[in-house]
Amino acid sequence: MAAGQNLDASTIEAMGNNSLFTRWRPTSHFIAPAGWMNDPCGSMYDSTEDIYHLFYQWHPEHINWGNISWGHATSKDLITWTDVTGWQGYDALALGPTGNGTYNGLGIFSGTAQSINLEGVQDGTLLAFYTSVSYLPTSWNAYYQPGTETQSLAISSDHGVTWQQYGDNPVIRHPPTGWNVTGWRDPFLEPFPEIDTLLNYDEPHYYAVFGSGIKGVGPRIPLYSAPASNLTDWTFLGALWEPADNTSLASVLNTGSYGFNFEVSGFFALPDAEGDMHYFVNMGTEGGNVSFHESSHWALWNEGLVSARSNGSVAFQPVAGGAGDWGIAYALTSFNDTKHNRRVQWAWIPEDIVGDGGLFSALQQGFQGSHSFPRQLYVNEVKGVVNDSELVTSGNARVTKNAQGALTASTLGVRPLPDVVARLRANATKSSFRGAKYDASKILCLAGSTSMQMTASISDYSGGQVGFTVAASPGGEEYTNIYFDPSNYTLNVDRYHSSLISEFNNATNVGFFYPYTLSAKGGYGAKTGGYGGAQGGSGSTKEALTFNIFLDGSLLEVYVNDRFVLTTRIYPSRTDSTGVGVFIGQGASARVSNVQMWTGLANAFPQRPANSSSVLVFDTAAETNNYTWWTGN
C-alpha cells in the first residue's frame, strides 16, 4: 500500500492476505511474529542466565484461535525481545499439542513457569506447568466433558530451547471431587512463604491456583500445594473463596462482575510501605456482561484477608477490588521479578473488530493479538484522604485509620515499568507544551505519531468532562477522546470517531475511577507522583489527574494516577490521523500542565523484519476432526 493512502471497507476487502500487516501493527509491544496470539504464559526471570522468558498462546500461520500452542521469546531488559530459535513459520514454537487422542492432543492451554527443577532447585532447569486439553470445544455455559482438562508439566534443560513432557503427565488428572465444573485450567504456580507460615508447614511448598467454577453455584479459585522437594505431588486444599454466580464486590460499575466462571487466576502478596503484607487475587471472569462493558469477560482483582481454615486450607475474604484493566485486556498474569524484587504483570490485548463476525481485516493484517507493556503491581497508598460519601462505598480501596485519626486509602497500584518506559523513549523525539487553563478543546499538535507516549496532568477541573484527544486527523474526520467524567466517576475512551471504517468497534470503553478528596493537612501518596487540584470543600482538595497514554499502532493504553489502566484498540482509516490535544466537554474547564510527548518509541523485536508475516494456512474439516479443535478460518 502506498504511503499516505487512506482506506475504506471496500478497499480492505479487496486486498490480499498480509497486505495490511504493518498498517496497525504494534511495534513496541510484545507480539507474536504472525498469526493468532492470546494469553501471556510462563513469564519468569532465570537468574542462572540473567534472562527473562515470556511465552504466549499461539496459532502460527493462522489468524484465529485454534491448535493452541506456546510461542517463546527472551529478553535481558523486558523491552527488547528475541524469538527463541527464530521468527519464521513455526520457529518460535516451544510447546504444541501432540494430536487428538492424547492427554494434551488438542491444546497446550495457559499456565506459568519457574526457573527450577522438579525438586525446586535452581540449576538452570526451566519448569512449565500448564493445562493439557484432550476434548474441545469447552465453555462455562455448556456441558463439561470429563477429562477435558488436566494439569501437566514440561521441562527444559537447555534454557528453553527444547522442551520435554514429564513422563508421568498429567500430574493432576481430575478436578476436585464433587465439583461439577464450568472449567478447570490455567495453573498459577509460585512459592508462597506467607502461606507456609499460615498453614504451619515446616517444609517450603509451592502453591497453584486455577480458574474454575461450579455450575449453578459460582466461580471458584481452587488451591493446591506441593512440597518444593517434589513438584509432582499435588494436594487439593480447597476453594480459596466462594463467590456466588454473577455477583460483584460492590456495584458492578465500581468493581466488575464475578460472572459464572474464572480463568487465569492468580494469588500473591505485596508489602506496603510499612512492610505489612496485602493479599491479592486476580481472575478472568466469564459471563458477567453489562451494557457499559461490552465483553462478557472481565479482568478483575480483589484484595482480601487470609486465614487458615479448620480443614488445613486457606480462606480469602475480599475487602476491596476492581478491574485489573477496564478495557478489552484479559488473561492477566504476573510473576515475581526476583532481579528487581517487584511483581510484573502482563495482559493479552485482543483485536477489536466487529465486521464479518470479527474477522474483517484479519486476513489482511495476517495476525491478531498482542500483549500489554509489562506493568508493575504494588500497594498504592494515599495518606490524608477524607472519608467522603464515595471513598468506602466504592469498593476500590481499603481504608485504614492511624492513631491520630488520619485515613489512608490503599489499593492495587499499576503502572508501566519505569525502566521499560525509559528504554522505550531513549531514542524518541520529545515535545513539550505550555500549561494553561482551558474551557474549550484544542489540538496541540497535528504531527503526532502512531508510536508515542503522552503524559499530562489535569487539575482545577469542574463542570464536566475533561481529558485529551489522540489520533486526530487535520480536518477532524477522525479522533479519539480520552476523558474523565465527574458526574459518574468514570474514565472513558470515546471511539465513536476513531475510524471512518464501521467494521472496527467504535463503542466507548468505560472504567470506574474515583479521585480522592485530600485533607489540606497532607494528602500525598509517595508512590503515585503527587497531587493538587480542584477545590473539594473547606480545607480539602480533589487530587489532580495524571495521565500516562501510550499509542502503538492500534493499541492504546491509558494509565491514570498509577492505580487505573484501560487498554483498547483504535484503527484510523487515515494515515494523517496522528494529532493530539486537550479535550474539554461542554460547560467544563480545567488546568492542564506538564504536557509532554515522545514519538518514535523503541522496537520490541529489532531482529525481526517489519513484515514478519507468514503464509496463512486454512485447515480443512478433516484436519480439524470436523472442526472439533478450531473453526478452520
XYZ file of C-alpha atoms in Angstrom:
633
model
C 0.000 0.000 0.000
C 1.406 3.361 -0.958
C 2.410 5.713 1.835
C -0.342 8.184 2.666
C -3.107 6.074 1.133
C -6.301 6.128 3.166
C -8.565 3.126 3.478
C -12.232 2.235 3.328
C -14.010 -1.059 3.885
C -14.311 -2.000 0.229
C -10.610 -1.374 -0.347
C -9.687 -3.622 2.563
C -11.990 -6.397 1.409
C -10.301 -6.394 -1.999
C -6.787 -6.662 -0.582
C -4.818 -9.904 -0.223
C -3.599 -11.763 2.850
C -0.959 -9.912 4.926
C -1.317 -6.778 2.761
C -2.077 -4.660 5.859
C 0.404 -6.427 8.116
C 2.230 -3.241 9.163
C -0.674 -0.760 8.986
C -1.975 -1.011 12.568
C 0.583 -3.428 13.992
C 2.180 -2.529 17.354
C 5.970 -2.354 17.220
C 6.910 -1.536 20.831
C 4.809 -4.219 22.496
C 5.476 -7.923 22.894
C 3.779 -9.610 19.941
C 3.940 -12.916 18.081
C 5.778 -12.906 14.728
C 2.475 -13.579 12.950
C -0.806 -15.438 13.311
C -3.168 -15.704 16.261
C -1.912 -14.781 19.731
C -3.674 -14.725 23.096
C -2.781 -15.345 26.773
C 0.666 -14.488 28.168
C 2.165 -17.601 29.778
C 5.220 -18.738 31.703
C 6.725 -15.331 32.450
C 9.814 -15.693 34.648
C 13.319 -14.499 35.397
C 16.118 -17.076 35.182
C 18.958 -15.900 37.422
C 21.315 -18.622 36.152
C 21.277 -16.947 32.723
C 20.240 -13.412 33.757
C 17.407 -13.551 31.254
C 13.638 -13.131 31.160
C 11.329 -15.616 29.458
C 7.830 -14.970 28.166
C 5.566 -17.441 26.382
C 2.252 -16.843 24.659
C -0.753 -18.767 23.420
C -0.219 -19.059 19.685
C -1.692 -20.427 16.484
C 1.133 -19.879 13.993
C 0.230 -19.316 10.324
C -3.453 -18.849 11.193
C -5.344 -15.696 12.132
C -7.898 -17.212 14.521
C -7.908 -19.269 17.716
C -7.070 -22.966 17.393
C -4.353 -25.630 17.735
C -3.281 -23.646 20.780
C 0.447 -23.839 21.426
C 3.094 -21.840 23.287
C 5.397 -19.453 21.455
C 8.540 -18.243 23.220
C 10.837 -15.216 23.372
C 13.530 -13.991 25.764
C 14.841 -10.625 26.888
C 17.546 -9.038 29.014
C 15.515 -5.925 29.831
C 11.774 -6.706 29.332
C 11.528 -4.391 26.312
C 13.833 -5.810 23.612
C 12.953 -9.414 22.786
C 14.449 -12.279 20.781
C 12.411 -15.146 19.338
C 13.793 -18.427 20.633
C 15.137 -20.384 17.592
C 13.760 -17.790 15.134
C 10.697 -15.871 13.984
C 9.730 -17.593 10.718
C 6.864 -20.083 10.422
C 6.789 -22.338 13.479
C 10.351 -21.476 14.599
C 9.250 -19.759 17.838
C 7.167 -22.772 18.936
C 8.033 -24.110 22.398
C 5.131 -26.459 23.189
C 2.396 -27.772 20.908
C -0.457 -30.297 21.065
C 0.502 -33.855 20.198
C -2.603 -34.973 18.316
C -6.182 -35.970 19.014
C -6.464 -38.871 21.449
C -3.617 -37.908 23.784
C -3.797 -36.062 27.113
C -2.536 -32.817 25.524
C -3.650 -33.621 21.997
C -5.943 -30.653 21.343
C -4.262 -27.810 23.171
C -1.493 -26.525 25.404
C -3.621 -24.070 27.351
C -2.328 -21.340 29.651
C -0.011 -21.752 32.612
C 3.038 -20.428 34.411
C 6.689 -21.378 34.770
C 9.564 -21.285 37.249
C 13.335 -21.496 36.808
C 13.632 -24.646 38.949
C 13.769 -28.406 38.542
C 11.222 -30.907 39.883
C 12.910 -30.762 43.301
C 12.570 -26.993 43.490
C 16.295 -26.387 42.928
C 17.679 -23.646 40.667
C 20.172 -25.435 38.431
C 19.352 -23.954 35.020
C 16.280 -26.147 34.514
C 13.030 -24.485 33.487
C 9.698 -25.954 34.591
C 6.374 -25.117 32.910
C 3.022 -26.001 34.496
C 0.138 -25.878 32.007
C -3.359 -27.157 31.262
C -3.343 -30.087 28.851
C -6.509 -30.396 26.761
C -7.944 -33.571 25.243
C -11.518 -32.514 24.365
C -12.959 -29.449 22.607
C -14.977 -27.303 22.487
C -15.258 -26.360 26.137
C -17.261 -23.498 27.614
C -18.517 -22.458 31.037
C -22.144 -22.493 29.785
C -22.010 -25.884 28.050
C -21.690 -29.498 29.149
C -18.208 -30.186 30.539
C -16.816 -33.442 29.178
C -14.923 -35.316 31.924
C -11.219 -35.397 31.123
C -11.326 -32.247 29.006
C -8.630 -30.513 31.065
C -5.756 -31.975 33.051
C -2.639 -30.352 34.515
C 0.804 -31.222 33.166
C 4.500 -30.347 33.433
C 7.090 -29.684 30.748
C 10.827 -29.406 31.428
C 13.731 -27.742 29.619
C 17.359 -28.458 30.440
C 18.804 -26.162 27.745
C 17.431 -22.807 28.917
C 14.169 -23.101 26.991
C 15.438 -24.049 23.536
C 13.817 -27.501 23.691
C 11.175 -28.976 25.968
C 10.266 -32.462 27.167
C 6.990 -33.579 28.704
C 7.207 -35.035 32.216
C 6.994 -38.802 31.842
C 4.051 -39.296 34.205
C 1.801 -36.493 32.942
C -0.786 -35.378 33.794
C 0.303 -34.663 37.367
C -3.247 -33.600 38.346
C -5.781 -35.697 36.480
C -9.211 -34.648 37.784
C -10.982 -31.554 39.104
C -11.844 -31.548 42.814
C -14.101 -34.434 43.795
C -17.765 -33.466 43.711
C -17.285 -30.314 41.646
C -19.499 -30.121 38.557
C -17.057 -27.683 36.991
C -17.578 -24.891 34.489
C -13.840 -25.095 33.743
C -10.566 -26.045 35.440
C -7.475 -24.536 33.909
C -4.524 -22.121 33.805
C -2.298 -23.094 36.761
C -0.572 -20.199 38.529
C 2.493 -21.668 40.241
C 4.602 -19.894 42.876
C 6.293 -20.349 46.233
C 4.366 -18.510 48.958
C 6.287 -18.344 52.272
C 3.488 -16.413 53.977
C 1.069 -19.277 53.302
C 3.660 -21.792 54.538
C 3.622 -19.885 57.824
C -0.167 -19.611 57.893
C -0.525 -23.383 57.410
C 2.351 -24.246 59.796
C 4.333 -26.087 57.108
C 7.847 -26.992 58.201
C 8.981 -27.629 54.620
C 8.692 -24.947 51.910
C 5.843 -25.560 49.498
C 4.788 -24.318 46.096
C 1.173 -23.362 45.552
C -1.024 -23.408 42.479
C -4.391 -21.780 41.886
C -6.634 -22.379 38.906
C -9.599 -20.745 37.255
C -12.749 -22.766 37.818
C -16.374 -22.725 38.887
C -19.249 -24.955 39.928
C -22.278 -24.990 37.651
C -25.279 -23.269 39.193
C -23.267 -22.242 42.254
C -20.483 -19.812 41.403
C -16.926 -19.286 40.186
C -14.060 -20.719 42.208
C -10.292 -20.490 42.710
C -9.142 -23.981 43.738
C -5.907 -24.001 45.759
C -3.302 -26.792 45.582
C 0.073 -27.295 47.239
C 3.135 -29.471 46.678
C 6.342 -29.748 48.702
C 9.168 -27.876 46.987
C 11.160 -31.107 47.030
C 8.599 -32.884 44.811
C 6.636 -30.719 42.414
C 4.782 -33.709 41.008
C 2.987 -34.418 44.303
C -0.010 -32.080 44.410
C -2.688 -31.904 47.111
C -6.018 -30.095 46.729
C -6.506 -27.843 49.753
C -9.929 -26.453 48.896
C -11.511 -23.387 47.349
C -9.741 -20.162 48.213
C -13.090 -18.400 48.308
C -16.650 -18.998 47.127
C -18.420 -16.081 45.411
C -21.931 -16.730 44.150
C -22.872 -16.741 40.477
C -22.829 -13.348 38.746
C -22.263 -11.252 41.859
C -19.874 -8.371 42.474
C -17.953 -6.980 45.425
C -19.688 -3.568 45.290
C -21.639 -2.094 42.388
C -20.809 -3.668 39.017
C -19.712 -0.259 37.674
C -17.188 0.075 40.501
C -15.821 -3.453 40.888
C -16.970 -5.534 37.914
C -18.839 -8.843 37.785
C -17.556 -12.199 39.003
C -19.617 -13.868 36.270
C -20.040 -17.653 36.235
C -16.506 -18.986 35.742
C -12.957 -17.893 36.500
C -9.981 -18.245 34.164
C -6.287 -17.315 34.507
C -6.440 -16.785 38.262
C -3.519 -15.626 40.389
C -2.778 -15.392 44.131
C 0.074 -13.302 45.570
C 1.102 -10.922 48.335
C 2.619 -7.433 48.189
C 4.151 -5.360 51.014
C 3.029 -1.834 51.794
C 5.356 0.993 52.834
C 5.470 -0.338 56.390
C 6.286 -3.870 55.247
C 2.843 -5.276 56.070
C 1.598 -7.834 53.540
C -1.514 -7.351 51.434
C -3.034 -10.407 49.748
C -4.450 -10.238 46.235
C -6.153 -12.447 43.709
C -6.652 -11.752 40.030
C -9.086 -13.591 37.806
C -10.603 -13.501 34.357
C -14.362 -13.720 34.796
C -16.789 -15.109 32.232
C -20.456 -14.366 31.611
C -20.923 -11.127 33.555
C -21.998 -8.956 30.623
C -23.441 -5.461 31.211
C -24.247 -2.640 28.817
C -21.269 -0.420 29.712
C -18.760 -3.307 29.457
C -19.382 -4.896 26.068
C -17.372 -8.036 26.627
C -18.661 -10.897 28.758
C -15.095 -11.178 30.088
C -13.675 -9.068 32.910
C -10.082 -8.916 34.142
C -10.535 -8.307 37.875
C -8.515 -8.131 41.092
C -9.556 -8.361 44.724
C -7.611 -7.657 47.900
C -8.580 -9.888 50.788
C -7.872 -11.041 54.299
C -6.496 -14.571 54.536
C -6.891 -17.078 57.351
C -6.341 -20.776 57.926
C -9.393 -22.980 57.619
C -10.000 -25.763 60.112
C -9.553 -28.327 57.307
C -5.991 -27.155 56.588
C -6.847 -24.899 53.676
C -6.873 -21.112 53.287
C -9.830 -18.713 53.308
C -9.757 -15.449 51.337
C -12.238 -12.713 52.303
C -12.369 -9.784 49.816
C -12.137 -6.257 51.207
C -11.528 -4.239 48.017
C -11.443 -4.807 44.289
C -11.807 -3.548 40.768
C -10.704 -4.203 37.229
C -7.108 -5.105 36.532
C -7.784 -3.416 33.200
C -11.022 -1.572 32.436
C -10.791 -2.015 28.670
C -10.511 -5.066 26.442
C -7.387 -6.538 28.074
C -7.820 -10.019 29.506
C -5.911 -13.061 30.784
C -3.778 -11.059 33.218
C -0.865 -12.939 34.719
C 2.106 -11.902 36.834
C 5.439 -13.123 38.122
C 7.874 -12.256 40.873
C 10.776 -10.460 39.200
C 13.450 -11.538 41.651
C 16.109 -9.499 39.848
C 14.410 -6.256 40.906
C 12.212 -7.529 43.779
C 8.946 -6.497 42.148
C 5.777 -8.060 40.745
C 5.388 -7.720 36.978
C 2.098 -8.232 35.178
C 1.244 -8.941 31.535
C -2.135 -8.797 29.780
C -3.446 -10.092 26.484
C -4.846 -7.383 24.190
C -7.174 -8.864 21.544
C -8.120 -7.039 18.384
C -11.479 -5.221 18.442
C -13.028 -5.968 15.074
C -16.819 -6.265 14.688
C -17.260 -6.668 10.923
C -17.601 -10.085 9.284
C -18.109 -11.837 12.586
C -14.937 -10.304 13.972
C -12.743 -11.360 11.046
C -12.961 -8.223 8.905
C -9.377 -7.221 8.018
C -7.907 -10.173 9.990
C -6.648 -11.949 6.850
C -5.262 -8.681 5.503
C -3.497 -7.987 8.810
C -2.153 -11.545 8.988
C -2.159 -11.541 12.787
C -4.399 -10.983 15.777
C -3.472 -10.054 19.344
C -0.653 -8.520 21.350
C 0.474 -8.258 24.960
C 0.404 -5.119 27.069
C 3.506 -3.370 28.242
C 4.910 -5.064 31.358
C 3.246 -3.460 34.379
C 4.375 -3.158 37.958
C 1.868 -4.147 40.627
C 2.295 -2.697 44.118
C 0.316 -1.403 47.091
C -0.718 2.127 46.146
C -1.161 4.158 49.319
C -2.559 7.687 49.576
C -2.390 9.278 53.002
C -4.619 12.030 54.342
C -7.744 11.099 52.433
C -11.134 12.430 53.505
C -13.930 9.962 54.193
C -16.473 11.474 51.835
C -19.590 9.738 50.510
C -17.833 7.530 47.960
C -14.482 6.606 49.481
C -15.576 3.478 51.345
C -18.674 2.515 49.377
C -16.842 2.491 46.026
C -15.206 -0.805 46.938
C -11.953 0.075 45.152
C -9.881 0.981 48.192
C -9.147 -0.386 51.633
C -9.327 2.484 54.134
C -7.385 2.401 57.404
C -7.029 4.903 60.249
C -3.860 5.676 62.216
C -3.624 6.577 65.901
C -4.169 10.260 65.130
C -7.321 9.512 63.129
C -5.838 10.206 59.696
C -7.076 7.967 56.897
C -5.049 6.122 54.270
C -6.562 4.610 51.125
C -4.702 1.624 49.738
C -5.439 -0.190 46.522
C -3.674 -2.259 43.883
C -1.273 0.072 42.120
C -0.484 -0.468 38.453
C 1.948 1.372 36.206
C 4.176 0.557 33.241
C 7.607 -0.484 34.486
C 9.615 2.759 34.824
C 12.815 1.239 33.421
C 10.905 -0.119 30.417
C 9.395 3.305 29.773
C 12.864 4.885 29.934
C 14.187 2.439 27.335
C 11.121 2.885 25.137
C 11.747 6.592 24.765
C 15.569 6.577 24.909
C 15.857 7.497 21.212
C 12.418 9.063 20.785
C 11.709 12.696 19.879
C 10.413 14.692 22.844
C 7.971 17.603 22.642
C 6.644 19.772 25.472
C 3.578 22.007 25.530
C 2.826 25.010 27.694
C 0.358 24.541 30.537
C -2.819 26.602 30.569
C -6.388 26.858 31.824
C -8.816 25.544 29.185
C -12.561 25.967 28.787
C -12.682 24.510 25.264
C -10.954 21.692 23.383
C -7.768 22.452 21.464
C -5.459 20.449 19.220
C -1.871 20.959 20.400
C -0.037 19.126 17.633
C -1.231 17.629 14.332
C 2.016 15.829 13.509
C 1.983 13.257 16.271
C 2.649 9.590 15.701
C 1.197 6.090 15.921
C 4.214 5.286 18.111
C 4.046 7.672 21.043
C 3.763 8.300 24.761
C 1.955 11.312 26.182
C 1.942 12.424 29.822
C -0.016 15.300 31.348
C -1.840 16.442 34.477
C -5.285 17.955 34.924
C -6.235 19.994 37.990
C -8.906 22.555 38.911
C -11.393 20.583 36.816
C -15.070 21.403 37.042
C -18.292 21.494 35.103
C -17.993 18.336 33.026
C -15.779 16.024 31.021
C -12.044 16.772 30.775
C -9.174 14.904 29.160
C -7.205 14.519 25.963
C -7.568 13.768 22.267
C -5.337 11.407 20.289
C -5.250 10.094 16.726
C -6.960 13.192 15.306
C -6.956 13.927 11.568
C -6.283 17.516 10.398
C -9.879 18.056 9.322
C -11.421 16.413 12.367
C -12.826 13.441 10.474
C -11.210 11.017 12.891
C -10.236 11.405 16.541
C -10.392 9.568 19.875
C -11.255 11.355 23.124
C -9.959 10.131 26.483
C -11.701 11.867 29.369
C -12.763 11.818 32.990
C -16.475 12.302 33.650
C -17.039 13.619 37.218
C -20.797 13.012 37.025
C -20.321 9.254 37.465
C -16.594 8.940 38.279
C -15.660 7.214 35.056
C -12.654 7.296 32.738
C -13.818 6.920 29.153
C -12.263 6.280 25.760
C -14.760 7.572 23.213
C -14.047 5.750 19.934
C -17.140 6.902 18.025
C -14.969 8.886 15.588
C -11.803 6.801 15.928
C -12.189 5.332 12.433
C -14.274 6.039 9.355
C -14.461 2.271 8.849
C -17.507 0.956 10.704
C -16.248 -2.632 10.752
C -13.941 -1.668 13.629
C -15.536 -1.330 17.068
C -16.363 2.302 17.879
C -18.063 1.740 21.257
C -16.910 3.816 24.225
C -14.777 1.995 26.808
C -15.804 2.847 30.374
C -13.857 2.374 33.609
C -14.528 3.481 37.166
C -12.092 5.959 38.718
C -12.725 7.838 41.944
C -10.431 10.821 42.669
C -9.734 11.015 46.379
C -10.559 14.086 48.432
C -7.385 15.055 50.273
C -7.043 16.807 53.586
C -5.265 20.161 53.498
C -3.032 18.867 56.307
C -1.471 16.390 53.945
C -2.569 14.125 51.172
C 0.318 12.735 49.256
C 0.869 9.226 48.030
C 4.608 8.730 47.796
C 4.246 6.138 45.048
C 1.727 7.943 42.889
C 3.589 11.041 41.797
C 1.924 13.908 43.638
C -1.392 15.694 43.902
C -3.046 19.039 43.711
C -6.169 20.214 42.054
C -9.748 21.246 42.212
C -11.231 22.553 45.394
C -13.200 19.832 47.187
C -14.573 21.733 50.170
C -13.253 23.644 53.153
C -9.688 22.638 53.874
C -9.572 19.874 51.249
C -8.750 19.322 47.595
C -9.583 16.798 44.911
C -6.490 15.055 43.618
C -5.170 16.004 40.223
C -5.475 13.517 37.359
C -2.131 12.383 35.998
C -2.462 10.692 32.596
C 0.107 8.386 31.011
C -1.043 7.473 27.490
C 0.637 5.116 25.018
C -0.377 4.645 21.395
C 1.376 1.886 19.446
C -0.237 1.102 16.103
C -3.826 0.207 17.011
C -3.020 -0.421 20.677
C -3.951 2.311 23.172
C -3.032 2.050 26.883
C -4.262 4.713 29.311
C -2.907 4.862 32.895
C -4.211 7.339 35.495
C -2.672 8.121 38.897
C -0.846 4.780 38.953
C -3.979 2.913 40.057
C -6.094 2.739 36.892
C -5.455 1.305 33.441
C -7.700 0.958 30.410
C -6.481 -0.681 27.224
C -8.301 -0.638 23.920
C -7.864 -0.588 20.124
C -8.338 2.126 17.505
C -7.907 1.690 13.739
C -7.919 5.094 11.993
C -8.568 4.834 8.268
C -6.350 7.842 7.531
C -2.587 7.838 7.839
C -2.648 11.504 8.920
C -4.811 10.807 11.997
C -1.959 11.499 14.407
C -2.917 14.779 16.102
C -3.054 15.197 19.898
C -4.772 17.804 22.023
C -6.804 18.761 25.076
C -10.438 17.703 25.301
C -12.886 19.859 27.286
C -16.554 18.910 27.303
C -19.414 21.387 27.118
C -19.531 23.630 30.172
C -16.304 22.225 31.629
C -12.934 23.775 32.394
C -9.599 22.516 33.675
C -5.990 23.466 34.186
C -3.685 21.299 32.062
C 0.023 21.110 32.866
C 3.174 19.067 32.347
C 2.138 18.020 28.827
C 4.944 16.020 27.219
C 5.057 13.716 24.211
C 7.619 11.217 22.929
C 7.313 9.943 19.347
C 9.181 7.061 17.771
C 9.283 4.535 20.628
C 11.709 1.607 20.632
C 11.168 -1.545 18.584
C 10.476 -4.565 20.809
C 11.750 -7.112 18.250
C 14.675 -5.490 16.387
C 15.845 -8.826 14.948
C 12.590 -9.331 13.039
C 11.809 -7.557 9.780
C 8.922 -5.080 9.938
C 6.921 -7.546 7.869
C 7.332 -10.873 9.669
C 4.116 -12.286 8.223
C 3.610 -15.957 7.415
C 1.790 -17.636 4.570
C -1.672 -18.132 6.035
C -2.974 -21.701 6.001
C -6.577 -22.934 6.048
C -7.165 -26.233 7.806
C -9.839 -28.473 6.347
C -12.658 -30.171 8.208
C -10.709 -33.424 8.083
C -7.572 -31.819 9.504
C -9.538 -30.365 12.399
C -11.530 -33.547 13.066
C -14.703 -31.934 11.746
C -13.777 -28.661 13.429
C -13.609 -30.154 16.939
C -10.471 -28.204 17.841
C -10.977 -24.940 15.962
C -13.290 -23.351 13.410
C -10.897 -23.628 10.494
C -10.738 -19.927 9.473
